[in-house]
PDB file of C-alpha atoms in Angstrom:
ATOM      1  CA  UNK A   1      72.129  75.945 154.811  1.00 71.00           C
ATOM      2  CA  UNK A   2      72.921  72.348 155.666  1.00 83.00           C
ATOM      3  CA  UNK A   3      69.383  70.945 155.515  1.00 88.00           C
ATOM      4  CA  UNK A   4      68.826  72.497 152.069  1.00 89.00           C
ATOM      5  CA  UNK A   5      71.972  70.863 150.693  1.00 89.00           C
ATOM      6  CA  UNK A   6      70.935  67.586 152.304  1.00 92.00           C
ATOM      7  CA  UNK A   7      67.471  67.537 150.705  1.00 93.00           C
ATOM      8  CA  UNK A   8      68.895  68.396 147.277  1.00 93.00           C
ATOM      9  CA  UNK A   9      71.383  65.544 147.630  1.00 93.00           C
ATOM     10  CA  UNK A  10      68.607  63.163 148.721  1.00 91.00           C
ATOM     11  CA  UNK A  11      66.380  64.088 145.775  1.00 92.00           C
ATOM     12  CA  UNK A  12      69.278  63.560 143.375  1.00 90.00           C
ATOM     13  CA  UNK A  13      69.388  59.917 144.488  1.00 88.00           C
ATOM     14  CA  UNK A  14      66.607  58.011 142.685  1.00 83.00           C
ATOM     15  CA  UNK A  15      66.644  55.333 145.422  1.00 84.00           C
ATOM     16  CA  UNK A  16      65.904  57.811 148.212  1.00 88.00           C
ATOM     17  CA  UNK A  17      62.280  57.855 149.428  1.00 88.00           C
ATOM     18  CA  UNK A  18      60.595  61.093 148.398  1.00 93.00           C
ATOM     19  CA  UNK A  19      58.365  61.157 151.486  1.00 93.00           C
ATOM     20  CA  UNK A  20      61.465  61.549 153.673  1.00 93.00           C
ATOM     21  CA  UNK A  21      62.593  64.487 151.521  1.00 94.00           C
ATOM     22  CA  UNK A  22      59.142  66.069 151.869  1.00 95.00           C
ATOM     23  CA  UNK A  23      59.275  65.824 155.664  1.00 95.00           C
ATOM     24  CA  UNK A  24      62.689  67.498 155.650  1.00 94.00           C
ATOM     25  CA  UNK A  25      61.252  70.168 153.336  1.00 93.00           C
ATOM     26  CA  UNK A  26      58.603  70.955 155.971  1.00 92.00           C
ATOM     27  CA  UNK A  27      61.400  71.554 158.458  1.00 92.00           C
ATOM     28  CA  UNK A  28      63.232  73.742 155.930  1.00 89.00           C
ATOM     29  CA  UNK A  29      60.136  75.865 155.239  1.00 89.00           C
ATOM     30  CA  UNK A  30      59.728  76.505 158.955  1.00 86.00           C
ATOM     31  CA  UNK A  31      63.390  77.419 159.289  1.00 84.00           C
ATOM     32  CA  UNK A  32      63.197  80.014 156.506  1.00 81.00           C
ATOM     33  CA  UNK A  33      59.949  81.476 157.828  1.00 81.00           C
ATOM     34  CA  UNK A  34      57.727  80.163 154.990  1.00 84.00           C
ATOM     35  CA  UNK A  35      55.647  77.501 156.705  1.00 83.00           C
ATOM     36  CA  UNK A  36      52.676  78.927 154.782  1.00 82.00           C
ATOM     37  CA  UNK A  37      54.042  77.041 151.758  1.00 86.00           C
ATOM     38  CA  UNK A  38      53.704  73.674 153.549  1.00 89.00           C
ATOM     39  CA  UNK A  39      50.196  72.860 152.282  1.00 91.00           C
ATOM     40  CA  UNK A  40      51.379  71.159 149.081  1.00 93.00           C
ATOM     41  CA  UNK A  41      54.009  69.254 151.078  1.00 94.00           C
ATOM     42  CA  UNK A  42      51.360  68.139 153.595  1.00 94.00           C
ATOM     43  CA  UNK A  43      49.001  67.054 150.817  1.00 93.00           C
ATOM     44  CA  UNK A  44      51.692  64.930 149.206  1.00 95.00           C
ATOM     45  CA  UNK A  45      52.555  63.352 152.562  1.00 95.00           C
ATOM     46  CA  UNK A  46      48.987  62.793 153.793  1.00 94.00           C
ATOM     47  CA  UNK A  47      46.976  62.595 150.563  1.00 94.00           C
ATOM     48  CA  UNK A  48      44.514  65.068 149.019  1.00 92.00           C
ATOM     49  CA  UNK A  49      40.908  65.834 149.950  1.00 84.00           C
ATOM     50  CA  UNK A  50      38.644  66.724 147.020  1.00 75.00           C
ATOM     51  CA  UNK A  51      39.747  67.932 143.599  1.00 77.00           C
ATOM     52  CA  UNK A  52      40.187  71.646 144.234  1.00 74.00           C
ATOM     53  CA  UNK A  53      43.932  71.584 144.896  1.00 82.00           C
ATOM     54  CA  UNK A  54      44.784  68.349 143.113  1.00 89.00           C
ATOM     55  CA  UNK A  55      47.783  69.018 140.806  1.00 91.00           C
ATOM     56  CA  UNK A  56      47.424  68.063 137.141  1.00 92.00           C
ATOM     57  CA  UNK A  57      50.192  65.450 137.432  1.00 94.00           C
ATOM     58  CA  UNK A  58      47.932  63.463 139.776  1.00 95.00           C
ATOM     59  CA  UNK A  59      45.275  63.011 137.080  1.00 94.00           C
ATOM     60  CA  UNK A  60      46.225  60.019 134.930  1.00 94.00           C
ATOM     61  CA  UNK A  61      44.550  58.308 131.950  1.00 94.00           C
ATOM     62  CA  UNK A  62      42.420  55.192 132.369  1.00 94.00           C
ATOM     63  CA  UNK A  63      40.250  52.867 130.300  1.00 95.00           C
ATOM     64  CA  UNK A  64      36.922  51.398 131.335  1.00 95.00           C
ATOM     65  CA  UNK A  65      36.860  47.591 131.417  1.00 96.00           C
ATOM     66  CA  UNK A  66      34.009  45.280 132.347  1.00 96.00           C
ATOM     67  CA  UNK A  67      32.894  41.697 132.731  1.00 96.00           C
ATOM     68  CA  UNK A  68      29.646  41.324 130.808  1.00 96.00           C
ATOM     69  CA  UNK A  69      27.552  38.534 129.311  1.00 94.00           C
ATOM     70  CA  UNK A  70      24.408  37.506 127.489  1.00 92.00           C
ATOM     71  CA  UNK A  71      22.595  34.178 127.486  1.00 89.00           C
ATOM     72  CA  UNK A  72      25.149  32.709 125.073  1.00 89.00           C
ATOM     73  CA  UNK A  73      28.305  34.858 125.295  1.00 91.00           C
ATOM     74  CA  UNK A  74      30.623  36.134 127.984  1.00 93.00           C
ATOM     75  CA  UNK A  75      33.427  38.715 127.952  1.00 94.00           C
ATOM     76  CA  UNK A  76      35.954  39.322 130.728  1.00 95.00           C
ATOM     77  CA  UNK A  77      38.135  42.400 131.315  1.00 94.00           C
ATOM     78  CA  UNK A  78      36.905  43.816 128.023  1.00 95.00           C
ATOM     79  CA  UNK A  79      36.791  47.515 127.010  1.00 94.00           C
ATOM     80  CA  UNK A  80      33.274  48.880 126.678  1.00 94.00           C
ATOM     81  CA  UNK A  81      31.999  51.749 124.490  1.00 92.00           C
ATOM     82  CA  UNK A  82      31.364  55.099 126.157  1.00 93.00           C
ATOM     83  CA  UNK A  83      30.041  57.036 123.155  1.00 90.00           C
ATOM     84  CA  UNK A  84      26.500  57.114 124.595  1.00 91.00           C
ATOM     85  CA  UNK A  85      27.659  59.002 127.714  1.00 91.00           C
ATOM     86  CA  UNK A  86      27.951  62.784 127.898  1.00 88.00           C
ATOM     87  CA  UNK A  87      31.396  64.365 127.613  1.00 88.00           C
ATOM     88  CA  UNK A  88      31.778  65.173 131.321  1.00 86.00           C
ATOM     89  CA  UNK A  89      30.982  61.602 132.312  1.00 89.00           C
ATOM     90  CA  UNK A  90      33.383  60.159 129.723  1.00 89.00           C
ATOM     91  CA  UNK A  91      36.170  62.440 130.909  1.00 89.00           C
ATOM     92  CA  UNK A  92      35.525  61.499 134.542  1.00 89.00           C
ATOM     93  CA  UNK A  93      35.821  57.799 133.687  1.00 92.00           C
ATOM     94  CA  UNK A  94      38.836  58.192 131.401  1.00 93.00           C
ATOM     95  CA  UNK A  95      40.878  60.299 133.848  1.00 92.00           C
ATOM     96  CA  UNK A  96      41.595  58.962 137.327  1.00 91.00           C
ATOM     97  CA  UNK A  97      42.292  61.374 140.194  1.00 92.00           C
ATOM     98  CA  UNK A  98      44.982  59.896 142.442  1.00 94.00           C
ATOM     99  CA  UNK A  99      44.562  61.342 145.937  1.00 92.00           C
ATOM    100  CA  UNK A 100      46.492  58.789 148.002  1.00 94.00           C
ATOM    101  CA  UNK A 101      49.573  59.765 149.978  1.00 95.00           C
ATOM    102  CA  UNK A 102      52.882  59.596 148.141  1.00 95.00           C
ATOM    103  CA  UNK A 103      54.039  56.803 150.470  1.00 94.00           C
ATOM    104  CA  UNK A 104      50.990  54.717 149.465  1.00 94.00           C
ATOM    105  CA  UNK A 105      51.734  55.289 145.787  1.00 95.00           C
ATOM    106  CA  UNK A 106      55.386  54.319 146.219  1.00 93.00           C
ATOM    107  CA  UNK A 107      54.298  51.153 148.059  1.00 93.00           C
ATOM    108  CA  UNK A 108      51.953  50.208 145.196  1.00 93.00           C
ATOM    109  CA  UNK A 109      54.754  50.676 142.705  1.00 93.00           C
ATOM    110  CA  UNK A 110      56.962  48.231 144.607  1.00 92.00           C
ATOM    111  CA  UNK A 111      54.570  45.417 143.651  1.00 90.00           C
ATOM    112  CA  UNK A 112      54.827  43.604 140.331  1.00 86.00           C
ATOM    113  CA  UNK A 113      51.337  44.745 139.338  1.00 92.00           C
ATOM    114  CA  UNK A 114      51.296  46.375 135.899  1.00 93.00           C
ATOM    115  CA  UNK A 115      47.651  47.454 135.878  1.00 94.00           C
ATOM    116  CA  UNK A 116      45.558  48.795 138.728  1.00 95.00           C
ATOM    117  CA  UNK A 117      41.782  48.955 139.130  1.00 93.00           C
ATOM    118  CA  UNK A 118      39.435  51.640 140.424  1.00 93.00           C
ATOM    119  CA  UNK A 119      35.993  49.958 140.815  1.00 93.00           C
ATOM    120  CA  UNK A 120      32.911  51.643 139.385  1.00 93.00           C
ATOM    121  CA  UNK A 121      29.849  51.331 141.687  1.00 91.00           C
ATOM    122  CA  UNK A 122      27.432  48.656 140.496  1.00 89.00           C
ATOM    123  CA  UNK A 123      24.632  51.241 140.396  1.00 88.00           C
ATOM    124  CA  UNK A 124      26.146  52.409 137.072  1.00 90.00           C
ATOM    125  CA  UNK A 125      26.168  48.989 135.404  1.00 92.00           C
ATOM    126  CA  UNK A 126      22.890  49.689 133.595  1.00 91.00           C
ATOM    127  CA  UNK A 127      24.069  53.117 132.403  1.00 92.00           C
ATOM    128  CA  UNK A 128      27.372  51.719 131.126  1.00 93.00           C
ATOM    129  CA  UNK A 129      25.650  48.679 129.603  1.00 92.00           C
ATOM    130  CA  UNK A 130      23.407  50.886 127.457  1.00 92.00           C
ATOM    131  CA  UNK A 131      26.279  51.125 124.961  1.00 91.00           C
ATOM    132  CA  UNK A 132      26.480  47.345 124.479  1.00 92.00           C
ATOM    133  CA  UNK A 133      24.480  45.238 122.061  1.00 88.00           C
ATOM    134  CA  UNK A 134      21.023  44.171 123.174  1.00 84.00           C
ATOM    135  CA  UNK A 135      20.812  41.255 125.650  1.00 89.00           C
ATOM    136  CA  UNK A 136      24.257  41.946 127.148  1.00 93.00           C
ATOM    137  CA  UNK A 137      24.424  43.026 130.769  1.00 93.00           C
ATOM    138  CA  UNK A 138      27.395  44.136 132.861  1.00 95.00           C
ATOM    139  CA  UNK A 139      28.391  42.142 135.935  1.00 94.00           C
ATOM    140  CA  UNK A 140      31.040  44.595 137.136  1.00 95.00           C
ATOM    141  CA  UNK A 141      33.125  47.431 135.691  1.00 95.00           C
ATOM    142  CA  UNK A 142      36.226  49.344 136.652  1.00 95.00           C
ATOM    143  CA  UNK A 143      38.672  51.994 135.479  1.00 95.00           C
ATOM    144  CA  UNK A 144      42.053  50.482 134.690  1.00 95.00           C
ATOM    145  CA  UNK A 145      45.313  52.446 134.783  1.00 95.00           C
ATOM    146  CA  UNK A 146      48.925  51.393 134.352  1.00 95.00           C
ATOM    147  CA  UNK A 147      51.835  51.351 136.789  1.00 95.00           C
ATOM    148  CA  UNK A 148      53.777  53.388 134.204  1.00 94.00           C
ATOM    149  CA  UNK A 149      51.306  56.269 134.456  1.00 95.00           C
ATOM    150  CA  UNK A 150      51.144  55.956 138.251  1.00 95.00           C
ATOM    151  CA  UNK A 151      54.958  56.118 138.441  1.00 94.00           C
ATOM    152  CA  UNK A 152      54.868  59.586 136.867  1.00 94.00           C
ATOM    153  CA  UNK A 153      53.452  61.021 140.115  1.00 95.00           C
ATOM    154  CA  UNK A 154      56.486  60.445 142.383  1.00 94.00           C
ATOM    155  CA  UNK A 155      58.732  61.366 139.456  1.00 93.00           C
ATOM    156  CA  UNK A 156      56.942  64.703 139.056  1.00 94.00           C
ATOM    157  CA  UNK A 157      57.028  65.403 142.799  1.00 95.00           C
ATOM    158  CA  UNK A 158      60.765  64.687 142.916  1.00 94.00           C
ATOM    159  CA  UNK A 159      61.484  66.866 139.886  1.00 94.00           C
ATOM    160  CA  UNK A 160      59.316  69.818 140.942  1.00 93.00           C
ATOM    161  CA  UNK A 161      60.533  69.837 144.527  1.00 94.00           C
ATOM    162  CA  UNK A 162      64.126  69.690 143.326  1.00 94.00           C
ATOM    163  CA  UNK A 163      63.495  72.637 140.959  1.00 93.00           C
ATOM    164  CA  UNK A 164      62.101  74.704 143.847  1.00 91.00           C
ATOM    165  CA  UNK A 165      64.989  73.909 146.189  1.00 92.00           C
ATOM    166  CA  UNK A 166      67.595  74.666 143.519  1.00 92.00           C
ATOM    167  CA  UNK A 167      65.906  78.036 142.925  1.00 88.00           C
ATOM    168  CA  UNK A 168      66.073  78.744 146.664  1.00 87.00           C
ATOM    169  CA  UNK A 169      69.743  77.705 146.741  1.00 86.00           C
ATOM    170  CA  UNK A 170      70.505  80.107 143.888  1.00 85.00           C
ATOM    171  CA  UNK A 171      68.561  82.833 145.675  1.00 81.00           C
ATOM    172  CA  UNK A 172      70.324  82.646 149.036  1.00 78.00           C
ATOM    173  CA  UNK A 173      73.812  81.895 147.744  1.00 75.00           C
ATOM    174  CA  UNK A 174      76.532  80.308 149.895  1.00 68.00           C
ATOM    175  CA  UNK A 175      77.987  80.791 153.361  1.00 56.00           C
ATOM    176  CA  UNK A 176      75.172  82.867 154.833  1.00 62.00           C
ATOM    177  CA  UNK A 177      74.012  82.582 158.439  1.00 68.00           C
ATOM    178  CA  UNK A 178      70.466  81.328 159.073  1.00 66.00           C
ATOM    179  CA  UNK A 179      69.418  84.868 160.059  1.00 69.00           C
ATOM    180  CA  UNK A 180      70.700  86.305 156.771  1.00 69.00           C
ATOM    181  CA  UNK A 181      68.972  83.520 154.840  1.00 71.00           C
ATOM    182  CA  UNK A 182      65.594  84.262 156.470  1.00 69.00           C
ATOM    183  CA  UNK A 183      66.061  87.967 155.726  1.00 69.00           C
ATOM    184  CA  UNK A 184      66.910  87.285 152.086  1.00 69.00           C
ATOM    185  CA  UNK A 185      63.952  84.911 151.697  1.00 70.00           C
ATOM    186  CA  UNK A 186      61.576  87.480 153.195  1.00 65.00           C
ATOM    187  CA  UNK A 187      62.646  90.034 150.579  1.00 64.00           C
ATOM    188  CA  UNK A 188      62.110  87.647 147.649  1.00 68.00           C
ATOM    189  CA  UNK A 189      58.837  86.572 146.026  1.00 73.00           C
ATOM    190  CA  UNK A 190      59.146  83.011 147.316  1.00 78.00           C
ATOM    191  CA  UNK A 191      55.462  82.273 146.678  1.00 78.00           C
ATOM    192  CA  UNK A 192      55.890  82.988 142.974  1.00 79.00           C
ATOM    193  CA  UNK A 193      58.982  80.775 142.814  1.00 84.00           C
ATOM    194  CA  UNK A 194      57.033  78.042 144.593  1.00 84.00           C
ATOM    195  CA  UNK A 195      54.006  78.331 142.296  1.00 82.00           C
ATOM    196  CA  UNK A 196      56.111  78.345 139.140  1.00 84.00           C
ATOM    197  CA  UNK A 197      58.286  75.359 140.058  1.00 86.00           C
ATOM    198  CA  UNK A 198      55.654  73.191 141.760  1.00 88.00           C
ATOM    199  CA  UNK A 199      52.489  73.974 139.785  1.00 82.00           C
ATOM    200  CA  UNK A 200      53.747  75.543 136.541  1.00 72.00           C
ATOM    201  CA  UNK A 201      54.148  79.056 135.179  1.00 52.00           C
ATOM    202  CA  UNK A 202      50.495  79.567 134.277  1.00 41.00           C
ATOM    203  CA  UNK A 203      48.969  78.166 137.460  1.00 45.00           C
ATOM    204  CA  UNK A 204      47.851  80.152 140.473  1.00 41.00           C
ATOM    205  CA  UNK A 205      47.340  78.192 143.695  1.00 42.00           C
ATOM    206  CA  UNK A 206      46.062  79.753 146.911  1.00 42.00           C
ATOM    207  CA  UNK A 207      48.730  79.364 149.579  1.00 43.00           C
ATOM    208  CA  UNK A 208      48.378  79.698 153.334  1.00 47.00           C
ATOM    209  CA  UNK A 209      45.966  78.983 156.166  1.00 43.00           C
ATOM    210  CA  UNK A 210      42.944  80.469 154.393  1.00 40.00           C
ATOM    211  CA  UNK A 211      43.137  77.648 151.889  1.00 41.00           C
ATOM    212  CA  UNK A 212      43.631  74.910 154.470  1.00 37.00           C
ATOM    213  CA  UNK A 213      41.145  72.050 154.499  1.00 38.00           C
ATOM    214  CA  UNK A 214      40.511  69.903 157.540  1.00 38.00           C
ATOM    215  CA  UNK A 215      38.302  66.826 157.520  1.00 38.00           C
ATOM    216  CA  UNK A 216      36.859  65.612 160.777  1.00 40.00           C
ATOM    217  CA  UNK A 217      35.531  62.105 160.237  1.00 48.00           C
ATOM    218  CA  UNK A 218      33.808  61.780 163.647  1.00 70.00           C
ATOM    219  CA  UNK A 219      30.186  60.793 163.012  1.00 81.00           C
ATOM    220  CA  UNK A 220      27.978  60.035 166.002  1.00 84.00           C
ATOM    221  CA  UNK A 221      25.215  57.440 165.910  1.00 86.00           C
ATOM    222  CA  UNK A 222      21.879  59.097 164.957  1.00 89.00           C
ATOM    223  CA  UNK A 223      23.451  62.567 165.155  1.00 91.00           C
ATOM    224  CA  UNK A 224      22.509  64.194 161.860  1.00 93.00           C
ATOM    225  CA  UNK A 225      24.584  67.320 162.529  1.00 92.00           C
ATOM    226  CA  UNK A 226      27.788  65.253 162.697  1.00 90.00           C
ATOM    227  CA  UNK A 227      26.802  63.487 159.457  1.00 93.00           C
ATOM    228  CA  UNK A 228      25.985  66.872 157.902  1.00 92.00           C
ATOM    229  CA  UNK A 229      29.435  68.232 158.831  1.00 89.00           C
ATOM    230  CA  UNK A 230      31.107  65.135 157.389  1.00 87.00           C
ATOM    231  CA  UNK A 231      29.246  65.503 154.091  1.00 91.00           C
ATOM    232  CA  UNK A 232      29.911  69.249 153.849  1.00 89.00           C
ATOM    233  CA  UNK A 233      33.637  68.571 154.332  1.00 84.00           C
ATOM    234  CA  UNK A 234      33.375  66.183 151.382  1.00 85.00           C
ATOM    235  CA  UNK A 235      31.830  68.829 149.088  1.00 87.00           C
ATOM    236  CA  UNK A 236      28.164  67.770 149.390  1.00 91.00           C
ATOM    237  CA  UNK A 237      25.980  70.870 149.027  1.00 92.00           C
ATOM    238  CA  UNK A 238      23.247  72.037 151.415  1.00 93.00           C
ATOM    239  CA  UNK A 239      20.378  71.047 149.094  1.00 94.00           C
ATOM    240  CA  UNK A 240      21.565  67.435 148.840  1.00 94.00           C
ATOM    241  CA  UNK A 241      22.162  67.252 152.601  1.00 95.00           C
ATOM    242  CA  UNK A 242      18.612  68.447 153.227  1.00 95.00           C
ATOM    243  CA  UNK A 243      17.306  65.824 150.772  1.00 95.00           C
ATOM    244  CA  UNK A 244      19.182  63.183 152.763  1.00 96.00           C
ATOM    245  CA  UNK A 245      17.634  64.421 156.016  1.00 95.00           C
ATOM    246  CA  UNK A 246      14.161  64.036 154.478  1.00 95.00           C
ATOM    247  CA  UNK A 247      15.035  60.550 153.187  1.00 95.00           C
ATOM    248  CA  UNK A 248      16.260  59.451 156.621  1.00 95.00           C
ATOM    249  CA  UNK A 249      13.025  60.701 158.145  1.00 94.00           C
ATOM    250  CA  UNK A 250      10.973  58.766 155.572  1.00 95.00           C
ATOM    251  CA  UNK A 251      12.927  55.559 156.225  1.00 93.00           C
ATOM    252  CA  UNK A 252      13.022  55.720 160.029  1.00 90.00           C
ATOM    253  CA  UNK A 253      10.262  53.115 160.516  1.00 90.00           C
ATOM    254  CA  UNK A 254      11.097  50.981 157.495  1.00 90.00           C
ATOM    255  CA  UNK A 255      11.692  47.233 157.675  1.00 88.00           C
ATOM    256  CA  UNK A 256      15.218  47.653 156.296  1.00 87.00           C
ATOM    257  CA  UNK A 257      16.315  49.828 159.231  1.00 87.00           C
ATOM    258  CA  UNK A 258      15.168  47.176 161.707  1.00 85.00           C
ATOM    259  CA  UNK A 259      17.376  44.712 159.806  1.00 84.00           C
ATOM    260  CA  UNK A 260      20.416  47.039 159.984  1.00 83.00           C
ATOM    261  CA  UNK A 261      20.142  47.908 156.295  1.00 85.00           C
ATOM    262  CA  UNK A 262      19.880  51.203 154.405  1.00 88.00           C
ATOM    263  CA  UNK A 263      16.253  52.145 153.729  1.00 91.00           C
ATOM    264  CA  UNK A 264      14.780  52.583 150.205  1.00 92.00           C
ATOM    265  CA  UNK A 265      14.554  56.378 150.301  1.00 94.00           C
ATOM    266  CA  UNK A 266      18.181  56.795 151.415  1.00 93.00           C
ATOM    267  CA  UNK A 267      19.242  54.239 148.775  1.00 91.00           C
ATOM    268  CA  UNK A 268      17.567  56.423 146.167  1.00 91.00           C
ATOM    269  CA  UNK A 269      19.419  59.456 147.505  1.00 93.00           C
ATOM    270  CA  UNK A 270      22.730  57.568 147.289  1.00 90.00           C
ATOM    271  CA  UNK A 271      22.060  56.661 143.640  1.00 87.00           C
ATOM    272  CA  UNK A 272      21.381  60.320 142.874  1.00 90.00           C
ATOM    273  CA  UNK A 273      24.640  61.368 144.531  1.00 90.00           C
ATOM    274  CA  UNK A 274      26.642  58.718 142.659  1.00 85.00           C
ATOM    275  CA  UNK A 275      25.114  59.987 139.413  1.00 85.00           C
ATOM    276  CA  UNK A 276      26.329  63.463 140.326  1.00 85.00           C
ATOM    277  CA  UNK A 277      29.821  62.070 140.897  1.00 82.00           C
ATOM    278  CA  UNK A 278      29.768  60.521 137.428  1.00 78.00           C
ATOM    279  CA  UNK A 279      28.638  63.698 135.658  1.00 76.00           C
ATOM    280  CA  UNK A 280      31.043  65.720 137.899  1.00 77.00           C
ATOM    281  CA  UNK A 281      28.312  67.964 139.371  1.00 82.00           C
ATOM    282  CA  UNK A 282      29.564  66.529 142.677  1.00 86.00           C
ATOM    283  CA  UNK A 283      33.290  67.224 142.557  1.00 77.00           C
ATOM    284  CA  UNK A 284      34.388  63.798 143.833  1.00 77.00           C
ATOM    285  CA  UNK A 285      35.798  60.785 141.982  1.00 70.00           C
ATOM    286  CA  UNK A 286      33.186  58.022 141.512  1.00 66.00           C
ATOM    287  CA  UNK A 287      35.016  55.337 143.481  1.00 63.00           C
ATOM    288  CA  UNK A 288      35.733  57.754 146.336  1.00 72.00           C
ATOM    289  CA  UNK A 289      32.116  58.997 146.341  1.00 79.00           C
ATOM    290  CA  UNK A 290      30.786  55.496 146.952  1.00 76.00           C
ATOM    291  CA  UNK A 291      33.141  55.045 149.899  1.00 73.00           C
ATOM    292  CA  UNK A 292      32.280  58.454 151.398  1.00 82.00           C
ATOM    293  CA  UNK A 293      28.533  57.774 151.334  1.00 87.00           C
ATOM    294  CA  UNK A 294      28.764  54.208 152.632  1.00 81.00           C
ATOM    295  CA  UNK A 295      31.171  55.164 155.420  1.00 78.00           C
ATOM    296  CA  UNK A 296      29.105  58.157 156.539  1.00 86.00           C
ATOM    297  CA  UNK A 297      25.735  56.408 156.572  1.00 89.00           C
ATOM    298  CA  UNK A 298      27.024  53.240 158.230  1.00 83.00           C
ATOM    299  CA  UNK A 299      28.474  55.291 161.081  1.00 84.00           C
ATOM    300  CA  UNK A 300      25.305  57.392 161.353  1.00 90.00           C
ATOM    301  CA  UNK A 301      23.070  54.324 161.569  1.00 88.00           C
ATOM    302  CA  UNK A 302      25.563  52.350 163.642  1.00 84.00           C
ATOM    303  CA  UNK A 303      25.841  49.572 161.006  1.00 71.00           C
ATOM    304  CA  UNK A 304      29.301  47.995 161.337  1.00 54.00           C
TER     305      UNK A 304
END
């Protein structure tokens, strides 16, 4: 099959953009009657939503750095102790989930930047600062990760996709018509080959439309149902959504709302949700969680 040979050749060239090979792979999967395997390809092209299907190669190590000071001393871009935090929180801060599209990652790697930053919401400054000596307070903190670790993501995608395509090439052999290829593919356990080459021998990933996630980011002004749908699609549970509804009701006549600002009760709810992101009871990366909440509430209130 010509397109199969073409993709293999493209992936063998380290200068060829992987995103282009992924798009061609989508076409190939449709041609061989296995478009149900396209979810991983789509996620790599468009970026991932949530952590459920995030491959292990997209979780990279990081260190927590901060600018902090006292009345007489100041430290910039300095590591801070995390021993006072619980294990889940430490692991969440020391392992960054990279959900961006592969094209975005490749674009970042074209820059000369050696270290990248994932900001930690300022609401956690006091919690992080509890591990410092008395009188020090944190101005801002972030998770820092290297371009070397980030570069492993496109490398892994290239390698795993190439492994899968070579397995398919071995399976179908040479000089077969497209009809014979589809027939041969249908008789083979292509899903197992895909799982083993893309995710690893001991990993089981749900494949097909039943595992498809769609995020509709349309939030209407003062329409709580649209905000509720947005939050549910970002893994916020029903209890927390109901708590937000109560907080919005409490704040509706507050001075802050008249000034186009978030009210005190909703601010308290946001702090609770960010705490859940840190201790991983809300299955969203801390930096992403802050953006999700701010984006959703600003659109709900009409603050732009």
